[in-house]
Short mmCIF file of C-alpha atoms and ligand atoms in Angstrom, two decimals:
data_model
loop_
_atom_site.label_atom_id
_atom_site.label_comp_id
_atom_site.label_asym_id
_atom_site.label_seq_id
_atom_site.Cartn_x
_atom_site.Cartn_y
_atom_site.Cartn_z
CA MET A 34 -18.20 -30.94 23.22
CA LYS A 35 -14.75 -31.12 23.47
CA ILE A 36 -13.22 -32.27 20.55
CA ALA A 37 -9.54 -33.28 19.42
CA VAL A 38 -8.40 -31.38 16.01
CA LEU A 39 -5.87 -33.81 14.47
CA PRO A 40 -4.78 -31.77 11.02
CA GLY A 41 -2.00 -33.90 10.43
CA ASP A 42 -0.18 -33.87 7.04
CA GLY A 43 -0.24 -32.29 3.51
CA ILE A 44 -4.07 -31.71 2.62
CA GLY A 45 -5.03 -32.68 6.03
CA LYS A 46 -4.26 -29.34 7.37
CA GLU A 47 -6.30 -27.57 4.81
CA VAL A 48 -9.39 -29.90 4.95
CA THR A 49 -9.32 -29.71 8.49
CA SER A 50 -9.46 -26.21 8.76
CA GLN A 51 -12.50 -26.10 6.47
CA GLY A 52 -13.97 -29.14 8.73
CA VAL A 53 -13.41 -26.92 11.60
CA LYS A 54 -15.03 -23.70 10.26
CA VAL A 55 -18.32 -25.10 9.41
CA LEU A 56 -18.58 -27.21 12.98
CA ARG A 57 -18.71 -23.69 14.55
CA ALA A 58 -21.15 -22.22 11.60
CA VAL A 59 -23.99 -25.21 12.56
CA LEU A 60 -23.45 -24.84 15.89
CA GLY A 61 -23.28 -21.01 16.79
CA ASP A 62 -23.12 -20.08 20.26
CA ALA A 63 -25.79 -22.94 21.27
CA HIS A 64 -22.87 -24.97 22.29
CA ALA A 65 -19.96 -25.44 24.39
CA LEU A 66 -17.38 -26.49 21.80
CA GLU A 67 -13.97 -26.82 23.06
CA LEU A 68 -11.74 -27.64 20.44
CA HIS A 69 -8.16 -28.65 21.37
CA GLU A 70 -5.78 -29.37 17.95
CA ALA A 71 -2.77 -31.52 18.29
CA PRO A 72 0.21 -33.29 15.75
CA ILE A 73 -0.22 -36.56 14.42
CA GLY A 74 1.54 -38.29 11.44
CA GLY A 75 4.78 -35.81 10.16
CA ALA A 76 3.22 -33.30 11.86
CA GLY A 77 4.15 -35.32 15.21
CA PHE A 78 7.38 -36.69 13.78
CA ASP A 79 8.38 -32.51 13.94
CA ALA A 80 6.90 -31.86 17.00
CA ALA A 81 7.81 -34.70 19.32
CA GLY A 82 9.78 -37.08 17.61
CA ASP A 83 6.59 -39.44 17.33
CA SER A 84 4.13 -39.83 14.77
CA LEU A 85 1.71 -40.46 17.46
CA PRO A 86 2.88 -38.18 20.18
CA PRO A 87 1.64 -39.21 24.19
CA ALA A 88 0.22 -35.71 24.31
CA THR A 89 -1.75 -36.54 21.01
CA LEU A 90 -2.95 -39.58 22.51
CA GLU A 91 -3.87 -38.68 25.82
CA LEU A 92 -5.93 -35.58 24.14
CA ALA A 93 -7.87 -38.00 21.87
CA ARG A 94 -8.71 -40.48 24.96
CA GLN A 95 -9.87 -37.33 26.80
CA SER A 96 -12.36 -35.98 23.94
CA ASP A 97 -15.66 -37.08 22.92
CA ALA A 98 -14.74 -37.11 18.85
CA ILE A 99 -11.88 -36.52 17.12
CA LEU A 100 -11.57 -34.72 13.76
CA HIS A 101 -8.41 -36.07 11.85
CA GLY A 102 -7.44 -34.41 8.44
CA ALA A 103 -4.49 -36.93 7.12
CA SER A 104 -1.31 -38.51 8.27
CA GLY A 105 1.34 -39.29 5.75
CA VAL A 106 4.61 -37.74 4.05
CA ALA A 107 6.01 -38.12 0.95
CA GLU A 108 8.89 -39.95 3.23
CA ASP A 109 6.79 -42.64 4.25
CA GLU A 110 7.83 -44.55 0.91
CA LYS A 111 11.24 -45.16 2.29
CA ARG A 112 10.60 -45.96 5.46
CA LEU A 113 8.72 -49.40 7.11
CA PRO A 114 5.28 -49.52 7.61
CA GLN A 115 5.64 -49.04 11.59
CA GLN A 116 8.44 -46.00 11.09
CA ALA A 117 5.95 -44.26 8.73
CA ALA A 118 4.07 -41.33 9.19
CA GLY A 119 0.48 -42.56 8.43
CA PHE A 120 1.08 -45.46 10.98
CA ALA A 121 -0.05 -43.30 13.46
CA LEU A 122 -3.43 -43.45 12.35
CA LEU A 123 -3.38 -47.49 12.77
CA ARG A 124 -2.33 -46.83 16.51
CA LEU A 125 -4.74 -44.16 17.08
CA ARG A 126 -7.58 -46.89 16.27
CA LYS A 127 -6.37 -49.57 18.13
CA ALA A 128 -5.61 -47.63 20.95
CA LEU A 129 -9.19 -45.89 21.42
CA ASN A 130 -10.64 -49.27 19.78
CA LEU A 131 -11.97 -48.40 17.31
CA PHE A 132 -13.06 -51.13 15.02
CA ALA A 133 -16.27 -50.05 13.21
CA ASN A 134 -15.31 -48.06 10.06
CA LEU A 135 -18.44 -46.71 8.01
CA ARG A 136 -17.65 -45.43 4.96
CA PRO A 137 -20.82 -44.01 3.45
CA ALA A 138 -20.64 -43.50 -0.81
CA PHE A 139 -23.38 -41.24 -1.80
CA MET A 140 -24.45 -39.62 -5.15
CA PHE A 141 -24.91 -36.40 -4.82
CA PRO A 142 -27.34 -35.70 -8.21
CA GLU A 143 -25.55 -32.24 -8.85
CA LEU A 144 -21.82 -34.78 -9.52
CA ILE A 145 -23.28 -37.36 -11.52
CA GLY A 146 -21.57 -35.80 -14.51
CA SER A 147 -18.51 -35.88 -12.58
CA SER A 148 -18.37 -39.76 -12.12
CA THR A 149 -16.59 -41.53 -14.49
CA LEU A 150 -19.34 -44.31 -14.68
CA LYS A 151 -22.53 -44.14 -16.83
CA ARG A 152 -25.10 -41.99 -15.34
CA GLU A 153 -27.98 -44.73 -15.16
CA VAL A 154 -25.36 -46.86 -13.12
CA VAL A 155 -24.83 -44.49 -10.45
CA ASP A 156 -27.99 -42.42 -10.46
CA GLY A 157 -29.53 -42.93 -7.02
CA LEU A 158 -26.29 -44.51 -5.58
CA ASP A 159 -26.69 -44.83 -1.55
CA LEU A 160 -24.48 -47.44 0.01
CA LEU A 161 -22.67 -48.08 2.90
CA ILE A 162 -19.24 -49.64 3.50
CA LEU A 163 -18.81 -50.92 7.20
CA ARG A 164 -15.44 -51.91 7.60
CA GLU A 165 -13.91 -53.83 10.54
CA LEU A 166 -10.78 -51.71 11.51
CA ASN A 167 -8.39 -53.08 13.31
CA GLY A 168 -7.79 -56.77 12.80
CA ASP A 169 -6.48 -58.82 9.54
CA VAL A 170 -3.74 -58.68 7.63
CA TYR A 171 -2.96 -55.07 8.96
CA TYR A 172 -0.12 -55.04 11.29
CA GLY A 173 -0.68 -56.24 15.03
CA GLU A 174 -0.30 -59.21 17.38
CA PRO A 175 0.34 -62.77 15.84
CA ARG A 176 -2.40 -64.91 17.17
CA GLY A 177 -2.57 -68.50 15.68
CA ILE A 178 -5.20 -71.41 15.95
CA ASP A 179 -8.46 -71.01 17.70
CA ALA A 180 -8.89 -73.98 20.17
CA SER A 181 -12.44 -74.23 19.54
CA SER A 182 -12.95 -73.79 15.87
CA GLY A 183 -9.11 -75.37 14.49
CA PHE A 184 -9.43 -71.77 12.65
CA ASN A 185 -5.73 -70.06 11.69
CA THR A 186 -7.32 -66.80 13.45
CA MET A 187 -4.13 -64.75 12.96
CA ARG A 188 -6.54 -62.44 10.99
CA TYR A 189 -9.79 -62.54 12.64
CA THR A 190 -11.33 -63.69 15.92
CA GLU A 191 -15.02 -64.79 16.44
CA PRO A 192 -15.60 -62.15 18.77
CA GLU A 193 -14.39 -59.62 16.43
CA VAL A 194 -16.14 -60.94 13.32
CA GLU A 195 -19.09 -60.99 15.71
CA ARG A 196 -19.29 -57.52 16.67
CA ILE A 197 -19.05 -55.75 13.51
CA GLY A 198 -21.53 -58.10 12.09
CA ARG A 199 -23.77 -56.62 14.82
CA VAL A 200 -23.00 -53.30 13.52
CA ALA A 201 -23.69 -54.04 9.81
CA PHE A 202 -27.15 -55.23 10.80
CA GLN A 203 -28.34 -52.53 13.24
CA LEU A 204 -27.13 -50.06 10.58
CA ALA A 205 -29.04 -51.60 7.73
CA ARG A 206 -31.75 -51.65 9.88
CA GLN A 207 -32.01 -48.00 9.70
CA ARG A 208 -31.75 -47.91 6.22
CA ARG A 209 -33.00 -50.44 3.59
CA LYS A 210 -32.45 -54.21 5.40
CA LYS A 211 -30.34 -55.25 3.63
CA VAL A 212 -26.10 -56.93 4.81
CA CYS A 213 -23.81 -58.00 1.91
CA SER A 214 -21.06 -60.02 3.89
CA VAL A 215 -17.72 -59.77 1.40
CA ASP A 216 -15.43 -62.07 1.78
CA LYS A 217 -13.06 -64.50 0.47
CA ALA A 218 -13.96 -67.95 1.96
CA ASN A 219 -13.01 -69.88 -0.92
CA VAL A 220 -9.44 -69.40 -0.53
CA LEU A 221 -8.78 -67.51 3.05
CA GLU A 222 -9.59 -69.56 6.51
CA THR A 223 -10.21 -66.60 8.51
CA SER A 224 -13.11 -65.89 6.10
CA ALA A 225 -14.30 -69.06 6.03
CA LEU A 226 -14.80 -68.00 9.95
CA TRP A 227 -16.17 -64.81 8.96
CA ARG A 228 -18.35 -66.29 6.75
CA GLN A 229 -20.03 -68.61 9.39
CA VAL A 230 -19.94 -66.08 12.32
CA MET A 231 -22.05 -63.83 9.46
CA ILE A 232 -24.73 -66.35 8.87
CA ARG A 233 -24.81 -67.04 12.59
CA VAL A 234 -25.16 -63.67 13.79
CA GLY A 235 -27.81 -62.78 10.78
CA ARG A 236 -30.10 -64.85 12.57
CA ASP A 237 -30.80 -62.79 15.17
CA TYR A 238 -31.76 -60.16 12.47
CA PRO A 239 -34.57 -62.05 10.06
CA ASP A 240 -36.16 -58.67 8.90
CA VAL A 241 -32.69 -57.78 7.48
CA GLU A 242 -31.67 -59.88 4.13
CA LEU A 243 -28.19 -61.35 4.13
CA SER A 244 -26.13 -62.31 1.43
CA HIS A 245 -22.53 -63.09 0.66
CA MET A 246 -20.24 -62.40 -1.63
CA LEU A 247 -16.75 -62.58 -2.99
CA VAL A 248 -14.61 -59.63 -2.86
CA ASP A 249 -13.27 -60.45 -6.43
CA ALA A 250 -17.04 -60.46 -7.82
CA ALA A 251 -18.23 -57.33 -5.33
CA ALA A 252 -14.72 -55.27 -6.84
CA MET A 253 -16.53 -56.11 -10.45
CA MET A 254 -20.03 -55.52 -9.01
CA LEU A 255 -19.17 -51.87 -7.56
CA VAL A 256 -18.66 -50.79 -10.82
CA ARG A 257 -21.28 -52.95 -12.80
CA ASN A 258 -24.49 -52.43 -10.51
CA PRO A 259 -23.19 -50.40 -7.62
CA LYS A 260 -27.24 -49.48 -6.82
CA GLN A 261 -27.90 -53.71 -5.54
CA PHE A 262 -26.28 -52.62 -2.37
CA ASP A 263 -27.51 -51.46 0.82
CA VAL A 264 -24.61 -51.96 3.91
CA MET A 265 -21.74 -53.92 2.66
CA VAL A 266 -19.92 -55.49 5.59
CA THR A 267 -16.10 -56.13 4.97
CA GLY A 268 -12.53 -57.01 6.72
CA ASN A 269 -9.96 -54.34 7.28
CA ILE A 270 -8.13 -54.90 4.08
CA PHE A 271 -10.82 -55.69 1.58
CA GLY A 272 -13.01 -52.61 3.23
CA ASP A 273 -9.66 -50.55 2.19
CA ILE A 274 -9.90 -50.91 -1.11
CA LEU A 275 -13.56 -51.30 -2.06
CA SER A 276 -14.23 -48.00 0.23
CA ASP A 277 -11.83 -46.18 -2.59
CA GLU A 278 -13.32 -47.74 -5.23
CA ALA A 279 -16.59 -46.42 -4.17
CA GLY A 280 -15.85 -43.19 -3.50
CA MET A 281 -14.75 -42.87 -7.16
CA LEU A 282 -18.69 -44.06 -7.79
CA THR A 283 -19.52 -40.66 -6.29
CA GLY A 284 -17.31 -38.85 -8.84
CA SER A 285 -14.22 -38.01 -6.27
CA ILE A 286 -12.92 -39.70 -3.56
CA GLY A 287 -12.37 -35.95 -2.09
CA MET A 288 -16.36 -36.47 -1.70
CA LEU A 289 -16.11 -39.58 1.16
CA PRO A 290 -16.10 -39.19 4.79
CA SER A 291 -15.92 -41.66 7.24
CA ALA A 292 -16.64 -42.55 11.11
CA SER A 293 -14.32 -44.77 12.99
CA LEU A 294 -16.33 -45.69 15.90
CA GLY A 295 -15.80 -48.10 19.37
CA ASP A 296 -18.46 -49.27 21.91
CA ASP A 297 -19.60 -45.88 23.35
CA LYS A 298 -20.18 -42.88 21.45
CA LYS A 299 -16.40 -41.10 20.80
CA GLY A 300 -15.39 -41.77 17.32
CA LEU A 301 -12.83 -40.78 14.73
CA TYR A 302 -13.61 -38.98 11.96
CA GLU A 303 -11.59 -38.28 8.58
CA PRO A 304 -12.00 -37.82 4.96
CA VAL A 305 -11.32 -41.38 3.28
CA HIS A 306 -8.40 -39.58 1.01
CA GLY A 307 -5.22 -38.97 2.07
CA SER A 308 -2.89 -36.65 2.74
CA ALA A 309 -1.65 -35.87 -0.94
CA PRO A 310 1.73 -34.09 -0.47
CA ASP A 311 1.42 -33.37 -4.15
CA ILE A 312 -1.02 -30.89 -3.81
CA ALA A 313 -0.68 -29.90 -0.81
CA GLY A 314 -0.72 -25.92 0.21
CA LYS A 315 -2.01 -24.98 -3.17
CA ASP A 316 -6.02 -24.20 -1.75
CA ILE A 317 -6.99 -26.87 -4.46
CA ALA A 318 -8.02 -29.93 -2.55
CA ASN A 319 -11.28 -30.77 -2.17
CA PRO A 320 -12.80 -30.23 1.44
CA LEU A 321 -16.43 -31.64 1.04
CA ALA A 322 -14.87 -35.06 2.72
CA SER A 323 -13.90 -33.59 5.90
CA ILE A 324 -16.97 -31.56 6.17
CA LEU A 325 -19.11 -34.64 5.34
CA SER A 326 -16.94 -36.24 8.45
CA VAL A 327 -17.67 -33.31 10.63
CA ALA A 328 -21.90 -33.66 10.01
CA MET A 329 -21.07 -37.88 10.99
CA MET A 330 -19.42 -36.53 13.78
CA LEU A 331 -22.50 -34.62 14.77
CA ARG A 332 -24.91 -37.31 13.87
CA TYR A 333 -22.68 -40.29 15.99
CA SER A 334 -20.97 -38.89 18.35
CA PHE A 335 -23.22 -36.13 19.81
CA ASP A 336 -26.69 -36.89 18.45
CA LEU A 337 -27.00 -33.96 16.62
CA GLU A 338 -29.26 -35.17 13.55
CA GLU A 339 -30.86 -31.76 12.71
CA HIS A 340 -27.32 -30.19 13.51
CA ALA A 341 -25.85 -33.22 10.65
CA LEU A 342 -28.41 -32.62 8.03
CA ARG A 343 -27.89 -29.39 7.73
CA ILE A 344 -24.44 -29.68 6.80
CA GLU A 345 -25.54 -32.06 3.98
CA ARG A 346 -27.96 -30.04 2.99
CA ALA A 347 -25.80 -27.35 2.84
CA VAL A 348 -23.17 -28.77 0.70
CA ARG A 349 -26.05 -30.14 -1.43
CA GLU A 350 -26.64 -26.10 -1.73
CA VAL A 351 -23.29 -25.01 -2.76
CA LEU A 352 -23.21 -27.62 -5.30
CA ARG A 353 -26.25 -27.06 -6.60
CA LYS A 354 -24.94 -23.30 -6.92
CA GLY A 355 -22.12 -25.14 -9.17
CA LEU A 356 -19.30 -24.44 -6.96
CA ARG A 357 -16.57 -27.35 -7.26
CA THR A 358 -12.92 -28.10 -6.69
CA ALA A 359 -10.41 -28.87 -8.99
CA ASP A 360 -11.34 -32.99 -8.53
CA ILE A 361 -15.36 -32.51 -9.34
CA VAL A 362 -15.26 -29.39 -12.13
CA GLU A 363 -17.08 -29.70 -15.32
CA PRO A 364 -18.13 -27.68 -18.16
CA GLY A 365 -20.44 -25.28 -17.10
CA THR A 366 -19.37 -25.17 -13.31
CA ARG A 367 -17.02 -22.72 -11.33
CA ARG A 368 -13.97 -23.43 -9.78
CA VAL A 369 -13.22 -22.44 -6.40
CA GLY A 370 -10.43 -23.61 -4.11
CA THR A 371 -10.30 -25.28 -0.69
CA GLU A 372 -10.64 -21.94 1.58
CA GLU A 373 -13.89 -20.46 -0.79
CA MET A 374 -15.67 -23.94 -0.79
CA GLY A 375 -15.31 -24.26 2.84
CA GLU A 376 -16.41 -20.68 3.10
CA ALA A 377 -19.74 -21.27 0.69
CA VAL A 378 -20.90 -24.17 2.66
CA ALA A 379 -20.66 -22.38 5.99
CA VAL A 380 -22.70 -19.37 4.49
CA ALA A 381 -25.12 -22.05 3.33
CA ILE A 382 -25.30 -23.16 6.62
CA SER A 383 -28.06 -20.04 7.26
CA GLN A 384 -29.70 -20.77 4.05
CA VAL A 385 -30.74 -24.28 4.55
C1 LIG B 665 -7.69 -45.35 4.83
C2 LIG B 665 -6.26 -45.52 4.73
C3 LIG B 665 -5.06 -45.99 5.64
C4 LIG B 665 -5.47 -47.55 6.32
C5 LIG B 665 -3.67 -45.82 5.56
C6 LIG B 665 -3.44 -44.34 5.76
C7 LIG B 665 -3.04 -46.25 6.74
O1 LIG B 665 -5.78 -45.77 3.44
O2 LIG B 665 -8.05 -44.93 6.22
O3 LIG B 665 -8.23 -45.87 4.23
O4 LIG B 665 -4.97 -48.28 5.15
O5 LIG B 665 -6.34 -47.86 6.68
MG1 LIG B 666 -7.40 -46.38 2.15
#
């Protein structure tokens, strides 16, 4: 198992080392684990004058999976997007053709009190946002008008929508068999194409229920009645926005893991949150999103479902014991730091 570890910047470094700790704990000596660390983001600038140094990209290409922390530094705010440290991640996703971004929002019952929403709204919440990760209004090559449909496909081409649509239906088949496709088909040409293709692809999956929702309504429904959703499939920018919103339903964005997949088993795994320079280096960040990303890595890149479940059960166990980082602390629970939380999960691995 060759894994590229790219901690990046800010809290990315702290949370990734806890993810690695738990990875080692769950695998023990049973698997040949090869971990290679490389700089990305601001750390890439410092080490090699490039946010995605060629050696880092090469390592990622040659690995079975990538564990990313977070890329982005405070100075990014004064830079053009392509020159920002955080842009490394977009380059990496594109270079490896990782087009399917899975962002599960799952309510751990122990954290219901940390959600800003009422208990009955989030109790039992279990949804998956599937975000297309390479197209859309994000930086990319200009495209133009598609000859066959006449649509302005500056943002999405038909094959791109089709392949993400297929992933959505396949994922839904393993869950509650519902896909909600989110678009803005009433104003965007690219969304009209999106919707047409989703309807066509959906015919191949008659056992899965397909619905459509405009993105503004979807944003509203996520806070009003999020339990109606099973798999929500959407484009790059809407998925970016809606996944932060969905993350907060579960108590904290610090709980949200993600997987970015392509056509094969290789994947990039990372917390949904960013590098949070304001709280970096203080041992207060929540490492659980990184730890849960490691579980996704074992599930999707290595087919180690049992090991993935063990990590998820261990996380649940430490929450049940009342350990909380600052973002999810409540009266009656015990506040711990990044390091102690990671250690507790690693220890719990042998108890679940
Ligand atoms: C995410 C992040 C990134 C994105 C940024 C850091 C470029 O917000 O992964 O959700 O917009 O995709
Ligand atoms: Mg985001």
